[in-house]
Amino acid sequence: MTTFTSFVILADSHLALFDQQRRKWKEEKSQLMKRVKELQENLDEVTQNGNEERDQLMEKLKELQENLDEVTKGGCEERDQLMERLKDLQEDLDEVTLDKEDAEQQVLNLRAESKVNEEHVKELKESLSTIQQTQDDHRPKESCEWVISRNEIFLTNEMLGEGAWGKVLLGRFRGCKIAVKQVHNLVLSSFSRSLFEREMKIASRCRHPHLLQFIGATNDEGPPLFVTELMETSLRALLDPQLQPLSDSEISIIASDVALALNYLHKTKPLPIIHRDLSSANVLLWRHGRQWRGKVSDYGTANYSK
C-alpha cells in the first residue's frame, strides 16, 4: 500500500511537471507564431515596397533611355552640321591659299620693280649731287652781315659769367663796353659750329627793345666770339635769397617785358622763332630810372618753328 501510494504521488508529480512544461511550450509556440506572423507581415511590406521601388527605377530607366535616344539623334544632327561647316571652311581655305599665292607673286613682282626704281633713284641722286656741286663751285660765297673781325674785339680779364659751353667776358668794341661770349675749344666741332652760325643768323634778325641787342660775331678758324650789348645784371642774380626781393610792380614789369619779347619772336615772318631755353639766367636786366627792365637773351637752342 505504501509503495503504490508513493508511486501515485510520484506519477502525479510528474504529470504536474509535464502539464506545466506543456503550458510553457504552448506559450512559447504562441509567441513564436505571433513573431512569425509579424515577420511575414514585414516581409510582405518589404516585398511590396521593393516592387514599388523597382517600378520607379524601371520608369527612370525608361526616361533615361528616351533621353539617350534624343541626345544620340541630336548628336548625329550636330555632327552632320559640323561636317558641313568643315567642308565650307576647307573650301574657304583653298580660296585663301590661292589668293595668298597670288599676293606673294605680286609682292615678288613689286620688290623687283622697287629694286629697279631704287637703282634709278640712286642714279638720279648722284646726278643731282653732281649738278649741285657744280653750282656750288660757281656760286659766289654768301656774305654774313653779322661777321666782325676778331681784331676789333678787345677782351678783358673780367668774367661776367661761365657755363659748360664757355664764358662771358667784359670787352670793348669800337670804343663801347660789350659782353663777349667765348666758346671753349673743347666743345668746338663742325656740328657745334653749325649751331653757332644758326644762333648768329637768328640773333642778327631780331630787333626789339626787350631782346638783347646782338652786335656781331667772328666767323674765322679761332674760337667763336659772340658780341652783345652789356647789361647790368640778370634776373637770376636778383632772385638771390640774400638780396631784397623784387616788388610786385617790378615783377609785373619784367614779366611784361619778357612776354613782349617772346611775342615778337613768335610772330616773326616767314617762320616763327621758338626760344626753347627761357630761364631767369637768360633774362638780363638794366635800370630804367628806378625800375628794372628786362631783355631776353641767348639763342643757343632757339630754332624756327616748322
JSON list of N, CA and C in Angstrom, two decimals, residues 184-241:
[
{"chain": "A", "resi": 184, "resn": "HIS", "atom": "N", "xyz": [84.35, 127.49, -75.56]},
{"chain": "A", "resi": 184, "resn": "HIS", "atom": "CA", "xyz": [85.53, 126.68, -75.26]},
{"chain": "A", "resi": 184, "resn": "HIS", "atom": "C", "xyz": [85.97, 125.90, -76.49]},
{"chain": "A", "resi": 185, "resn": "ASN", "atom": "N", "xyz": [87.28, 125.72, -76.62]},
{"chain": "A", "resi": 185, "resn": "ASN", "atom": "CA", "xyz": [87.81, 124.93, -77.73]},
{"chain": "A", "resi": 185, "resn": "ASN", "atom": "C", "xyz": [87.37, 123.47, -77.65]},
{"chain": "A", "resi": 186, "resn": "LEU", "atom": "N", "xyz": [87.14, 122.99, -76.42]},
{"chain": "A", "resi": 186, "resn": "LEU", "atom": "CA", "xyz": [86.81, 121.57, -76.24]},
{"chain": "A", "resi": 186, "resn": "LEU", "atom": "C", "xyz": [85.46, 121.21, -76.83]},
{"chain": "A", "resi": 187, "resn": "VAL", "atom": "N", "xyz": [84.56, 122.18, -76.92]},
{"chain": "A", "resi": 187, "resn": "VAL", "atom": "CA", "xyz": [83.22, 121.87, -77.43]},
{"chain": "A", "resi": 187, "resn": "VAL", "atom": "C", "xyz": [83.08, 122.22, -78.90]},
{"chain": "A", "resi": 188, "resn": "LEU", "atom": "N", "xyz": [84.16, 122.65, -79.53]},
{"chain": "A", "resi": 188, "resn": "LEU", "atom": "CA", "xyz": [84.09, 123.01, -80.94]},
{"chain": "A", "resi": 188, "resn": "LEU", "atom": "C", "xyz": [84.10, 121.77, -81.82]},
{"chain": "A", "resi": 189, "resn": "SER", "atom": "N", "xyz": [83.22, 121.76, -82.79]},
{"chain": "A", "resi": 189, "resn": "SER", "atom": "CA", "xyz": [83.15, 120.71, -83.79]},
{"chain": "A", "resi": 189, "resn": "SER", "atom": "C", "xyz": [82.40, 121.28, -84.98]},
{"chain": "A", "resi": 190, "resn": "SER", "atom": "N", "xyz": [82.37, 120.53, -86.07]},
{"chain": "A", "resi": 190, "resn": "SER", "atom": "CA", "xyz": [81.64, 121.02, -87.24]},
{"chain": "A", "resi": 190, "resn": "SER", "atom": "C", "xyz": [80.16, 121.19, -86.91]},
{"chain": "A", "resi": 191, "resn": "PHE", "atom": "N", "xyz": [79.64, 120.28, -86.07]},
{"chain": "A", "resi": 191, "resn": "PHE", "atom": "CA", "xyz": [78.23, 120.38, -85.70]},
{"chain": "A", "resi": 191, "resn": "PHE", "atom": "C", "xyz": [77.98, 121.60, -84.81]},
{"chain": "A", "resi": 192, "resn": "SER", "atom": "N", "xyz": [78.85, 121.79, -83.79]},
{"chain": "A", "resi": 192, "resn": "SER", "atom": "CA", "xyz": [78.65, 122.93, -82.89]},
{"chain": "A", "resi": 192, "resn": "SER", "atom": "C", "xyz": [78.84, 124.25, -83.63]},
{"chain": "A", "resi": 193, "resn": "ARG", "atom": "N", "xyz": [79.73, 124.27, -84.62]},
{"chain": "A", "resi": 193, "resn": "ARG", "atom": "CA", "xyz": [79.90, 125.50, -85.41]},
{"chain": "A", "resi": 193, "resn": "ARG", "atom": "C", "xyz": [78.64, 125.79, -86.24]},
{"chain": "A", "resi": 194, "resn": "SER", "atom": "N", "xyz": [78.00, 124.72, -86.74]},
{"chain": "A", "resi": 194, "resn": "SER", "atom": "CA", "xyz": [76.76, 124.94, -87.49]},
{"chain": "A", "resi": 194, "resn": "SER", "atom": "C", "xyz": [75.67, 125.50, -86.58]},
{"chain": "A", "resi": 195, "resn": "LEU", "atom": "N", "xyz": [75.62, 125.00, -85.33]},
{"chain": "A", "resi": 195, "resn": "LEU", "atom": "CA", "xyz": [74.65, 125.54, -84.37]},
{"chain": "A", "resi": 195, "resn": "LEU", "atom": "C", "xyz": [74.97, 126.99, -84.03]},
{"chain": "A", "resi": 196, "resn": "PHE", "atom": "N", "xyz": [76.27, 127.29, -83.91]},
{"chain": "A", "resi": 196, "resn": "PHE", "atom": "CA", "xyz": [76.70, 128.66, -83.61]},
{"chain": "A", "resi": 196, "resn": "PHE", "atom": "C", "xyz": [76.28, 129.60, -84.74]},
{"chain": "A", "resi": 197, "resn": "GLU", "atom": "N", "xyz": [76.45, 129.17, -85.99]},
{"chain": "A", "resi": 197, "resn": "GLU", "atom": "CA", "xyz": [76.06, 130.00, -87.12]},
{"chain": "A", "resi": 197, "resn": "GLU", "atom": "C", "xyz": [74.54, 130.20, -87.15]},
{"chain": "A", "resi": 198, "resn": "ARG", "atom": "N", "xyz": [73.78, 129.14, -86.79]},
{"chain": "A", "resi": 198, "resn": "ARG", "atom": "CA", "xyz": [72.33, 129.29, -86.75]},
{"chain": "A", "resi": 198, "resn": "ARG", "atom": "C", "xyz": [71.92, 130.30, -85.68]},
{"chain": "A", "resi": 199, "resn": "GLU", "atom": "N", "xyz": [72.60, 130.25, -84.53]},
{"chain": "A", "resi": 199, "resn": "GLU", "atom": "CA", "xyz": [72.31, 131.21, -83.47]},
{"chain": "A", "resi": 199, "resn": "GLU", "atom": "C", "xyz": [72.61, 132.64, -83.93]},
{"chain": "A", "resi": 200, "resn": "MET", "atom": "N", "xyz": [73.71, 132.82, -84.66]},
{"chain": "A", "resi": 200, "resn": "MET", "atom": "CA", "xyz": [74.07, 134.15, -85.14]},
{"chain": "A", "resi": 200, "resn": "MET", "atom": "C", "xyz": [73.03, 134.67, -86.14]},
{"chain": "A", "resi": 201, "resn": "LYS", "atom": "N", "xyz": [72.58, 133.78, -87.03]},
{"chain": "A", "resi": 201, "resn": "LYS", "atom": "CA", "xyz": [71.60, 134.20, -88.03]},
{"chain": "A", "resi": 201, "resn": "LYS", "atom": "C", "xyz": [70.29, 134.61, -87.37]},
{"chain": "A", "resi": 202, "resn": "ILE", "atom": "N", "xyz": [69.88, 133.84, -86.35]},
{"chain": "A", "resi": 202, "resn": "ILE", "atom": "CA", "xyz": [68.64, 134.20, -85.65]},
{"chain": "A", "resi": 202, "resn": "ILE", "atom": "C", "xyz": [68.81, 135.51, -84.90]},
{"chain": "A", "resi": 203, "resn": "ALA", "atom": "N", "xyz": [69.93, 135.64, -84.19]},
{"chain": "A", "resi": 203, "resn": "ALA", "atom": "CA", "xyz": [70.16, 136.86, -83.41]},
{"chain": "A", "resi": 203, "resn": "ALA", "atom": "C", "xyz": [70.24, 138.10, -84.30]},
{"chain": "A", "resi": 204, "resn": "SER", "atom": "N", "xyz": [70.85, 137.93, -85.49]},
{"chain": "A", "resi": 204, "resn": "SER", "atom": "CA", "xyz": [71.01, 139.09, -86.38]},
{"chain": "A", "resi": 204, "resn": "SER", "atom": "C", "xyz": [69.68, 139.55, -86.96]},
{"chain": "A", "resi": 205, "resn": "ARG", "atom": "N", "xyz": [68.67, 138.70, -86.93]},
{"chain": "A", "resi": 205, "resn": "ARG", "atom": "CA", "xyz": [67.36, 139.07, -87.48]},
{"chain": "A", "resi": 205, "resn": "ARG", "atom": "C", "xyz": [66.47, 139.77, -86.46]},
{"chain": "A", "resi": 206, "resn": "CYS", "atom": "N", "xyz": [66.82, 139.64, -85.18]},
{"chain": "A", "resi": 206, "resn": "CYS", "atom": "CA", "xyz": [65.92, 140.12, -84.12]},
{"chain": "A", "resi": 206, "resn": "CYS", "atom": "C", "xyz": [66.25, 141.57, -83.75]},
{"chain": "A", "resi": 207, "resn": "ARG", "atom": "N", "xyz": [65.22, 142.40, -83.80]},
{"chain": "A", "resi": 207, "resn": "ARG", "atom": "CA", "xyz": [65.34, 143.80, -83.41]},
{"chain": "A", "resi": 207, "resn": "ARG", "atom": "C", "xyz": [64.13, 144.15, -82.54]},
{"chain": "A", "resi": 208, "resn": "HIS", "atom": "N", "xyz": [64.35, 144.23, -81.24]},
{"chain": "A", "resi": 208, "resn": "HIS", "atom": "CA", "xyz": [63.24, 144.53, -80.33]},
{"chain": "A", "resi": 208, "resn": "HIS", "atom": "C", "xyz": [63.81, 145.11, -79.04]},
{"chain": "A", "resi": 209, "resn": "PRO", "atom": "N", "xyz": [63.11, 146.07, -78.43]},
{"chain": "A", "resi": 209, "resn": "PRO", "atom": "CA", "xyz": [63.63, 146.71, -77.21]},
{"chain": "A", "resi": 209, "resn": "PRO", "atom": "C", "xyz": [63.84, 145.74, -76.06]},
{"chain": "A", "resi": 210, "resn": "HIS", "atom": "N", "xyz": [63.15, 144.60, -76.08]},
{"chain": "A", "resi": 210, "resn": "HIS", "atom": "CA", "xyz": [63.27, 143.66, -74.96]},
{"chain": "A", "resi": 210, "resn": "HIS", "atom": "C", "xyz": [63.96, 142.35, -75.36]},
{"chain": "A", "resi": 211, "resn": "LEU", "atom": "N", "xyz": [64.72, 142.41, -76.46]},
{"chain": "A", "resi": 211, "resn": "LEU", "atom": "CA", "xyz": [65.62, 141.34, -76.84]},
{"chain": "A", "resi": 211, "resn": "LEU", "atom": "C", "xyz": [67.04, 141.89, -76.76]},
{"chain": "A", "resi": 212, "resn": "LEU", "atom": "N", "xyz": [67.96, 141.09, -76.20]},
{"chain": "A", "resi": 212, "resn": "LEU", "atom": "CA", "xyz": [69.34, 141.53, -76.06]},
{"chain": "A", "resi": 212, "resn": "LEU", "atom": "C", "xyz": [69.90, 141.91, -77.44]},
{"chain": "A", "resi": 213, "resn": "GLN", "atom": "N", "xyz": [70.48, 143.10, -77.53]},
{"chain": "A", "resi": 213, "resn": "GLN", "atom": "CA", "xyz": [70.97, 143.59, -78.82]},
{"chain": "A", "resi": 213, "resn": "GLN", "atom": "C", "xyz": [72.22, 142.83, -79.24]},
{"chain": "A", "resi": 214, "resn": "PHE", "atom": "N", "xyz": [72.13, 142.21, -80.40]},
{"chain": "A", "resi": 214, "resn": "PHE", "atom": "CA", "xyz": [73.25, 141.47, -80.97]},
{"chain": "A", "resi": 214, "resn": "PHE", "atom": "C", "xyz": [74.08, 142.43, -81.83]},
{"chain": "A", "resi": 215, "resn": "ILE", "atom": "N", "xyz": [75.40, 142.45, -81.59]},
{"chain": "A", "resi": 215, "resn": "ILE", "atom": "CA", "xyz": [76.28, 143.36, -82.33]},
{"chain": "A", "resi": 215, "resn": "ILE", "atom": "C", "xyz": [76.97, 142.63, -83.47]},
{"chain": "A", "resi": 216, "resn": "GLY", "atom": "N", "xyz": [77.46, 141.43, -83.22]},
{"chain": "A", "resi": 216, "resn": "GLY", "atom": "CA", "xyz": [78.12, 140.67, -84.27]},
{"chain": "A", "resi": 216, "resn": "GLY", "atom": "C", "xyz": [78.89, 139.50, -83.68]},
{"chain": "A", "resi": 217, "resn": "ALA", "atom": "N", "xyz": [79.60, 138.77, -84.56]},
{"chain": "A", "resi": 217, "resn": "ALA", "atom": "CA", "xyz": [80.36, 137.61, -84.11]},
{"chain": "A", "resi": 217, "resn": "ALA", "atom": "C", "xyz": [81.47, 137.33, -85.10]},
{"chain": "A", "resi": 218, "resn": "THR", "atom": "N", "xyz": [82.48, 136.64, -84.61]},
{"chain": "A", "resi": 218, "resn": "THR", "atom": "CA", "xyz": [83.57, 136.23, -85.51]},
{"chain": "A", "resi": 218, "resn": "THR", "atom": "C", "xyz": [83.16, 134.96, -86.24]},
{"chain": "A", "resi": 219, "resn": "ASN", "atom": "N", "xyz": [83.79, 134.73, -87.38]},
{"chain": "A", "resi": 219, "resn": "ASN", "atom": "CA", "xyz": [83.49, 133.53, -88.17]},
{"chain": "A", "resi": 219, "resn": "ASN", "atom": "C", "xyz": [84.76, 133.03, -88.86]},
{"chain": "A", "resi": 220, "resn": "ASP", "atom": "N", "xyz": [85.84, 132.99, -88.06]},
{"chain": "A", "resi": 220, "resn": "ASP", "atom": "CA", "xyz": [87.11, 132.53, -88.61]},
{"chain": "A", "resi": 220, "resn": "ASP", "atom": "C", "xyz": [87.46, 131.17, -88.01]},
{"chain": "A", "resi": 221, "resn": "GLU", "atom": "N", "xyz": [88.71, 130.80, -88.08]},
{"chain": "A", "resi": 221, "resn": "GLU", "atom": "CA", "xyz": [89.14, 129.49, -87.60]},
{"chain": "A", "resi": 221, "resn": "GLU", "atom": "C", "xyz": [89.30, 129.43, -86.09]},
{"chain": "A", "resi": 222, "resn": "GLY", "atom": "N", "xyz": [89.34, 130.57, -85.42]},
{"chain": "A", "resi": 222, "resn": "GLY", "atom": "CA", "xyz": [89.52, 130.59, -83.98]},
{"chain": "A", "resi": 222, "resn": "GLY", "atom": "C", "xyz": [88.23, 130.32, -83.24]},
{"chain": "A", "resi": 223, "resn": "PRO", "atom": "N", "xyz": [88.29, 130.29, -81.90]},
{"chain": "A", "resi": 223, "resn": "PRO", "atom": "CA", "xyz": [87.08, 130.09, -81.10]},
{"chain": "A", "resi": 223, "resn": "PRO", "atom": "C", "xyz": [86.07, 131.21, -81.37]},
{"chain": "A", "resi": 224, "resn": "PRO", "atom": "N", "xyz": [84.82, 130.88, -81.63]},
{"chain": "A", "resi": 224, "resn": "PRO", "atom": "CA", "xyz": [83.82, 131.91, -81.94]},
{"chain": "A", "resi": 224, "resn": "PRO", "atom": "C", "xyz": [83.64, 132.90, -80.79]},
{"chain": "A", "resi": 225, "resn": "LEU", "atom": "N", "xyz": [83.49, 134.16, -81.16]},
{"chain": "A", "resi": 225, "resn": "LEU", "atom": "CA", "xyz": [83.21, 135.23, -80.19]},
{"chain": "A", "resi": 225, "resn": "LEU", "atom": "C", "xyz": [81.86, 135.84, -80.55]},
{"chain": "A", "resi": 226, "resn": "PHE", "atom": "N", "xyz": [80.97, 135.88, -79.57]},
{"chain": "A", "resi": 226, "resn": "PHE", "atom": "CA", "xyz": [79.61, 136.37, -79.76]},
{"chain": "A", "resi": 226, "resn": "PHE", "atom": "C", "xyz": [79.49, 137.68, -78.99]},
{"chain": "A", "resi": 227, "resn": "VAL", "atom": "N", "xyz": [79.26, 138.79, -79.70]},
{"chain": "A", "resi": 227, "resn": "VAL", "atom": "CA", "xyz": [79.31, 140.13, -79.10]},
{"chain": "A", "resi": 227, "resn": "VAL", "atom": "C", "xyz": [77.90, 140.69, -78.96]},
{"chain": "A", "resi": 228, "resn": "THR", "atom": "N", "xyz": [77.56, 141.13, -77.73]},
{"chain": "A", "resi": 228, "resn": "THR", "atom": "CA", "xyz": [76.25, 141.74, -77.47]},
{"chain": "A", "resi": 228, "resn": "THR", "atom": "C", "xyz": [76.44, 142.99, -76.62]},
{"chain": "A", "resi": 229, "resn": "GLU", "atom": "N", "xyz": [75.34, 143.72, -76.48]},
{"chain": "A", "resi": 229, "resn": "GLU", "atom": "CA", "xyz": [75.38, 144.87, -75.58]},
{"chain": "A", "resi": 229, "resn": "GLU", "atom": "C", "xyz": [75.60, 144.39, -74.15]},
{"chain": "A", "resi": 230, "resn": "LEU", "atom": "N", "xyz": [76.08, 145.28, -73.31]},
{"chain": "A", "resi": 230, "resn": "LEU", "atom": "CA", "xyz": [76.38, 144.96, -71.91]},
{"chain": "A", "resi": 230, "resn": "LEU", "atom": "C", "xyz": [75.19, 145.33, -71.03]},
{"chain": "A", "resi": 231, "resn": "MET", "atom": "N", "xyz": [74.73, 144.37, -70.22]},
{"chain": "A", "resi": 231, "resn": "MET", "atom": "CA", "xyz": [73.62, 144.61, -69.29]},
{"chain": "A", "resi": 231, "resn": "MET", "atom": "C", "xyz": [74.15, 144.66, -67.87]},
{"chain": "A", "resi": 232, "resn": "GLU", "atom": "N", "xyz": [73.31, 145.18, -66.94]},
{"chain": "A", "resi": 232, "resn": "GLU", "atom": "CA", "xyz": [73.77, 145.37, -65.57]},
{"chain": "A", "resi": 232, "resn": "GLU", "atom": "C", "xyz": [73.78, 144.07, -64.77]},
{"chain": "A", "resi": 233, "resn": "THR", "atom": "N", "xyz": [72.75, 143.24, -64.91]},
{"chain": "A", "resi": 233, "resn": "THR", "atom": "CA", "xyz": [72.67, 142.01, -64.13]},
{"chain": "A", "resi": 233, "resn": "THR", "atom": "C", "xyz": [71.65, 141.08, -64.78]},
{"chain": "A", "resi": 234, "resn": "SER", "atom": "N", "xyz": [71.35, 139.99, -64.10]},
{"chain": "A", "resi": 234, "resn": "SER", "atom": "CA", "xyz": [70.35, 139.04, -64.61]},
{"chain": "A", "resi": 234, "resn": "SER", "atom": "C", "xyz": [69.25, 138.86, -63.57]},
{"chain": "A", "resi": 235, "resn": "LEU", "atom": "N", "xyz": [68.12, 138.35, -64.02]},
{"chain": "A", "resi": 235, "resn": "LEU", "atom": "CA", "xyz": [67.01, 138.10, -63.11]},
{"chain": "A", "resi": 235, "resn": "LEU", "atom": "C", "xyz": [67.40, 137.05, -62.07]},
{"chain": "A", "resi": 236, "resn": "ARG", "atom": "N", "xyz": [68.19, 136.07, -62.47]},
{"chain": "A", "resi": 236, "resn": "ARG", "atom": "CA", "xyz": [68.61, 135.03, -61.53]},
{"chain": "A", "resi": 236, "resn": "ARG", "atom": "C", "xyz": [69.43, 135.63, -60.39]},
{"chain": "A", "resi": 237, "resn": "ALA", "atom": "N", "xyz": [70.30, 136.60, -60.72]},
{"chain": "A", "resi": 237, "resn": "ALA", "atom": "CA", "xyz": [71.11, 137.21, -59.67]},
{"chain": "A", "resi": 237, "resn": "ALA", "atom": "C", "xyz": [70.24, 137.97, -58.67]},
{"chain": "A", "resi": 238, "resn": "LEU", "atom": "N", "xyz": [69.20, 138.64, -59.16]},
{"chain": "A", "resi": 238, "resn": "LEU", "atom": "CA", "xyz": [68.33, 139.40, -58.25]},
{"chain": "A", "resi": 238, "resn": "LEU", "atom": "C", "xyz": [67.42, 138.50, -57.43]},
{"chain": "A", "resi": 239, "resn": "LEU", "atom": "N", "xyz": [67.27, 137.25, -57.84]},
{"chain": "A", "resi": 239, "resn": "LEU", "atom": "CA", "xyz": [66.43, 136.32, -57.08]},
{"chain": "A", "resi": 239, "resn": "LEU", "atom": "C", "xyz": [67.20, 135.64, -55.95]},
{"chain": "A", "resi": 240, "resn": "ASP", "atom": "N", "xyz": [68.42, 136.08, -55.72]},
{"chain": "A", "resi": 240, "resn": "ASP", "atom": "CA", "xyz": [69.22, 135.54, -54.61]},
{"chain": "A", "resi": 240, "resn": "ASP", "atom": "C", "xyz": [68.48, 135.80, -53.30]},
{"chain": "A", "resi": 241, "resn": "PRO", "atom": "N", "xyz": [68.26, 134.76, -52.47]},
{"chain": "A", "resi": 241, "resn": "PRO", "atom": "CA", "xyz": [67.51, 134.95, -51.21]},
{"chain": "A", "resi": 241, "resn": "PRO", "atom": "C", "xyz": [68.15, 135.96, -50.27]}
]
